Each structure stands twice: as C-alpha cells, then as structure tokens.
Short mmCIF file of N, CA and C in Angstrom, two decimals:
data_model
loop_
_atom_site.label_atom_id
_atom_site.label_comp_id
_atom_site.label_asym_id
_atom_site.label_seq_id
_atom_site.Cartn_x
_atom_site.Cartn_y
_atom_site.Cartn_z
N UNK A 111 63.63 73.54 123.97
CA UNK A 111 64.03 74.50 123.87
C UNK A 111 63.77 74.98 122.41
N UNK A 112 63.27 76.28 122.19
CA UNK A 112 63.02 76.72 121.05
C UNK A 112 64.56 78.10 120.50
N UNK A 113 64.67 78.48 119.85
CA UNK A 113 65.69 79.02 119.73
C UNK A 113 65.51 79.94 118.13
N UNK A 114 65.65 80.80 117.90
CA UNK A 114 65.08 82.06 117.01
C UNK A 114 66.69 82.05 115.76
N UNK A 115 66.44 81.15 115.08
CA UNK A 115 67.91 80.64 114.29
C UNK A 115 68.13 82.23 113.21
N UNK A 116 67.33 83.04 113.06
CA UNK A 116 67.29 84.74 112.46
C UNK A 116 68.18 85.63 113.53
N UNK A 117 68.76 84.94 114.20
CA UNK A 117 69.65 85.77 115.75
C UNK A 117 70.95 85.19 115.82
N UNK A 118 71.85 85.87 115.80
CA UNK A 118 73.43 85.51 115.57
C UNK A 118 73.25 84.55 116.98
N UNK A 119 73.06 85.45 117.81
CA UNK A 119 73.19 84.85 119.32
C UNK A 119 72.63 83.62 119.46
N UNK A 120 71.34 83.33 118.97
CA UNK A 120 70.96 81.81 118.98
C UNK A 120 71.66 80.87 118.17
N UNK A 121 71.80 81.62 116.89
CA UNK A 121 72.82 80.40 115.93
C UNK A 121 73.93 80.23 116.36
N UNK A 122 75.07 81.18 117.23
CA UNK A 122 76.01 80.89 117.89
C UNK A 122 75.44 79.33 118.93
N UNK A 123 74.81 79.76 119.92
CA UNK A 123 73.93 78.99 120.94
C UNK A 123 73.85 77.42 120.24
N UNK A 124 73.07 77.24 119.16
CA UNK A 124 72.72 75.79 118.42
C UNK A 124 74.64 75.50 118.24
N UNK A 125 75.16 76.27 117.15
CA UNK A 125 76.73 75.65 117.52
C UNK A 125 77.47 74.70 118.35
N UNK A 126 77.68 75.77 119.84
CA UNK A 126 77.77 75.08 120.79
C UNK A 126 77.10 73.63 121.35
N UNK A 127 75.86 73.83 121.27
CA UNK A 127 75.21 72.56 121.73
C UNK A 127 75.18 71.40 120.30
N UNK A 128 75.36 71.78 119.39
CA UNK A 128 75.93 70.84 118.28
C UNK A 128 77.17 70.47 118.25
N UNK A 129 78.23 71.05 118.70
CA UNK A 129 79.31 70.57 119.38
C UNK A 129 79.27 68.99 120.49
N UNK A 130 78.92 69.55 121.25
CA UNK A 130 78.37 68.48 122.04
C UNK A 130 77.81 67.30 122.11
N UNK A 131 76.60 67.60 121.21
CA UNK A 131 75.08 66.40 121.19
C UNK A 131 75.60 65.80 120.29
N UNK A 132 75.04 64.33 120.76
CA UNK A 132 75.02 63.24 119.71
C UNK A 132 73.99 63.11 119.23
N UNK A 133 73.06 63.36 119.03
CA UNK A 133 71.42 63.63 117.78
C UNK A 133 71.05 65.23 117.71
N UNK A 134 70.58 65.45 116.36
CA UNK A 134 69.64 66.83 116.43
C UNK A 134 68.47 66.80 115.53
N UNK A 135 67.60 66.56 116.65
CA UNK A 135 65.78 66.66 116.13
C UNK A 135 65.30 67.85 115.47
N UNK A 136 65.24 67.83 114.26
CA UNK A 136 64.00 69.48 113.86
C UNK A 136 63.16 69.27 113.12
N UNK A 137 62.32 70.22 113.28
CA UNK A 137 60.99 70.02 112.56
C UNK A 137 60.51 71.22 111.86
N UNK A 138 61.44 71.67 111.25
CA UNK A 138 61.37 73.01 110.13
C UNK A 138 60.55 72.19 108.58
N UNK A 139 60.31 73.18 108.12
CA UNK A 139 59.74 72.69 106.69
C UNK A 139 61.10 72.46 106.09
N UNK A 140 61.01 71.86 104.85
CA UNK A 140 61.89 71.29 103.90
C UNK A 140 62.58 72.55 103.49
N UNK A 141 64.06 72.39 103.72
CA UNK A 141 64.91 73.30 102.94
C UNK A 141 65.07 74.62 104.08
N UNK A 142 64.61 74.69 104.90
CA UNK A 142 64.50 76.06 105.73
C UNK A 142 65.81 75.87 106.90
N UNK A 143 65.85 74.88 107.20
CA UNK A 143 67.26 74.78 107.96
C UNK A 143 68.81 75.00 106.72
N UNK A 144 68.75 74.73 106.07
CA UNK A 144 69.61 74.70 104.87
C UNK A 144 69.38 76.90 104.46
N UNK A 145 68.48 76.90 104.59
CA UNK A 145 68.31 78.90 104.27
C UNK A 145 68.67 79.30 105.79
N UNK A 146 68.85 78.83 106.67
CA UNK A 146 69.37 79.15 108.02
C UNK A 146 70.92 79.31 108.37
N UNK A 147 71.47 78.17 107.48
CA UNK A 147 73.09 78.03 107.32
C UNK A 147 73.19 76.90 108.01
N UNK A 148 72.53 75.94 108.29
CA UNK A 148 72.43 74.79 109.08
C UNK A 148 72.30 73.22 107.82
N UNK A 149 72.65 73.57 106.68
CA UNK A 149 72.34 72.51 105.84
C UNK A 149 73.08 71.10 106.05
N UNK A 150 72.15 70.00 105.76
CA UNK A 150 73.06 68.97 106.64
C UNK A 150 74.14 68.26 106.37
N UNK A 151 74.83 68.50 104.60
CA UNK A 151 75.87 68.42 104.05
C UNK A 151 76.89 69.14 105.32
N UNK A 152 76.72 70.22 105.63
CA UNK A 152 77.25 70.82 106.52
C UNK A 152 77.77 70.59 107.96
N UNK A 153 76.17 70.42 108.30
CA UNK A 153 76.22 69.31 109.12
C UNK A 153 77.26 68.01 109.85
N UNK A 154 76.86 67.18 108.46
CA UNK A 154 78.07 65.72 108.37
C UNK A 154 78.67 66.22 108.65
N UNK A 155 79.80 67.29 107.68
CA UNK A 155 81.31 67.53 107.91
C UNK A 155 81.71 68.15 109.13
N UNK A 156 80.94 69.19 109.65
CA UNK A 156 81.60 69.88 110.72
C UNK A 156 81.61 69.16 112.32
N UNK A 157 80.64 68.34 112.51
CA UNK A 157 80.25 67.27 113.18
C UNK A 157 80.23 65.80 112.64
N UNK A 158 80.86 65.13 112.28
CA UNK A 158 80.83 64.36 111.88
C UNK A 158 80.08 62.54 112.61
N UNK A 159 80.27 63.16 114.01
CA UNK A 159 79.47 61.54 114.66
C UNK A 159 78.20 62.68 114.77
N UNK A 160 77.57 63.32 114.51
CA UNK A 160 75.92 63.74 114.77
C UNK A 160 75.15 62.98 114.19
N UNK A 161 74.02 62.56 114.89
CA UNK A 161 72.87 61.94 113.92
C UNK A 161 71.73 62.86 113.82
N UNK A 162 71.67 63.23 112.50
CA UNK A 162 70.92 64.01 112.00
C UNK A 162 69.42 63.42 112.41
N UNK A 163 68.18 64.19 112.37
CA UNK A 163 66.65 63.49 112.11
C UNK A 163 66.22 64.53 112.05
N UNK A 164 65.37 64.99 110.72
CA UNK A 164 64.27 65.84 110.30
C UNK A 164 62.49 64.95 110.11
N UNK A 165 61.68 66.07 111.05
CA UNK A 165 60.81 65.71 111.08
C UNK A 165 59.50 66.66 111.03
N UNK A 166 59.97 67.28 109.36
CA UNK A 166 58.71 68.38 109.53
C UNK A 166 57.63 68.31 109.56
N UNK A 167 56.60 69.14 110.15
CA UNK A 167 55.34 69.34 110.30
C UNK A 167 54.40 69.59 108.90
N UNK A 168 55.11 70.22 107.99
CA UNK A 168 54.63 70.16 106.30
C UNK A 168 55.88 69.13 105.56
N UNK A 169 54.43 68.49 105.16
CA UNK A 169 54.76 67.35 103.63
C UNK A 169 55.57 67.96 102.65
N UNK A 170 56.69 67.15 101.99
CA UNK A 170 57.32 67.40 101.01
C UNK A 170 56.14 66.89 99.58
N UNK A 171 56.12 67.62 98.43
CA UNK A 171 55.01 67.12 97.65
C UNK A 171 55.40 65.62 97.12
N UNK A 172 54.30 65.36 97.32
CA UNK A 172 54.61 63.39 96.84
C UNK A 172 53.37 63.10 97.07
N UNK A 173 53.53 61.73 97.61
CA UNK A 173 52.53 60.91 98.22
C UNK A 173 51.76 61.66 99.20
N UNK A 174 52.16 61.96 100.46
CA UNK A 174 51.52 62.57 101.67
C UNK A 174 51.50 63.88 101.31
N UNK A 175 51.26 64.68 99.80
CA UNK A 175 50.85 66.10 99.93
C UNK A 175 49.34 65.99 99.89
N UNK A 176 49.44 67.03 101.43
CA UNK A 176 47.62 67.31 101.82
C UNK A 176 47.31 66.60 102.89
N UNK A 177 48.29 65.63 103.26
CA UNK A 177 48.02 65.08 104.32
C UNK A 177 48.27 66.18 105.69
N UNK A 178 47.56 65.39 106.92
CA UNK A 178 47.30 66.34 107.77
C UNK A 178 48.89 66.78 108.74
N UNK A 179 49.61 67.87 109.05
CA UNK A 179 50.60 68.32 109.77
C UNK A 179 50.67 67.09 110.87
N UNK A 180 52.12 66.73 111.16
CA UNK A 180 52.03 65.72 112.57
C UNK A 180 52.45 66.83 113.81
N UNK A 181 51.87 66.85 114.79
CA UNK A 181 52.15 67.49 115.76
C UNK A 181 52.34 66.22 116.93
N UNK A 182 53.02 66.89 118.11
CA UNK A 182 53.20 65.79 119.40
C UNK A 182 52.92 66.43 120.76
#
C-alpha cells in the first residue's frame, strides 16, 4: 500500500490503520516520518502496543555511508 502523507485524508487513513495494527514498517529517509507528524516517540505514546520498524533505503551518516540503497 502506498500513502501520500502530504494529504490529510491519507494521514487520517494511516492513523486509522495504526490503531488496529500490530506492526508498522516504513522505509522513508531518516527523519522524514517525524516531519510528516509521525515521530516514533508519538507513535509509541499513542499506540503503546505497536511495534515500529524502520528500513530506510538511504543510509544514515556513518559506517554505511555510500553503500547502495537496499531494495526488495
């Protein structure tokens, strides 16, 4: 499923899905989810049973910097 989190209706849809979900997996750039209003700290507070998993396609600065993006 693909959501455009720049659209209010897609944000509302994600909120509804998170309320029923056990696991949330996302692959945005580091920090992008927080900029869209879905910071992990807020998700943990609002959905305490939710397991959050981040698999970014872009590496954070550090040892993996310059590595090729992972694709599925």
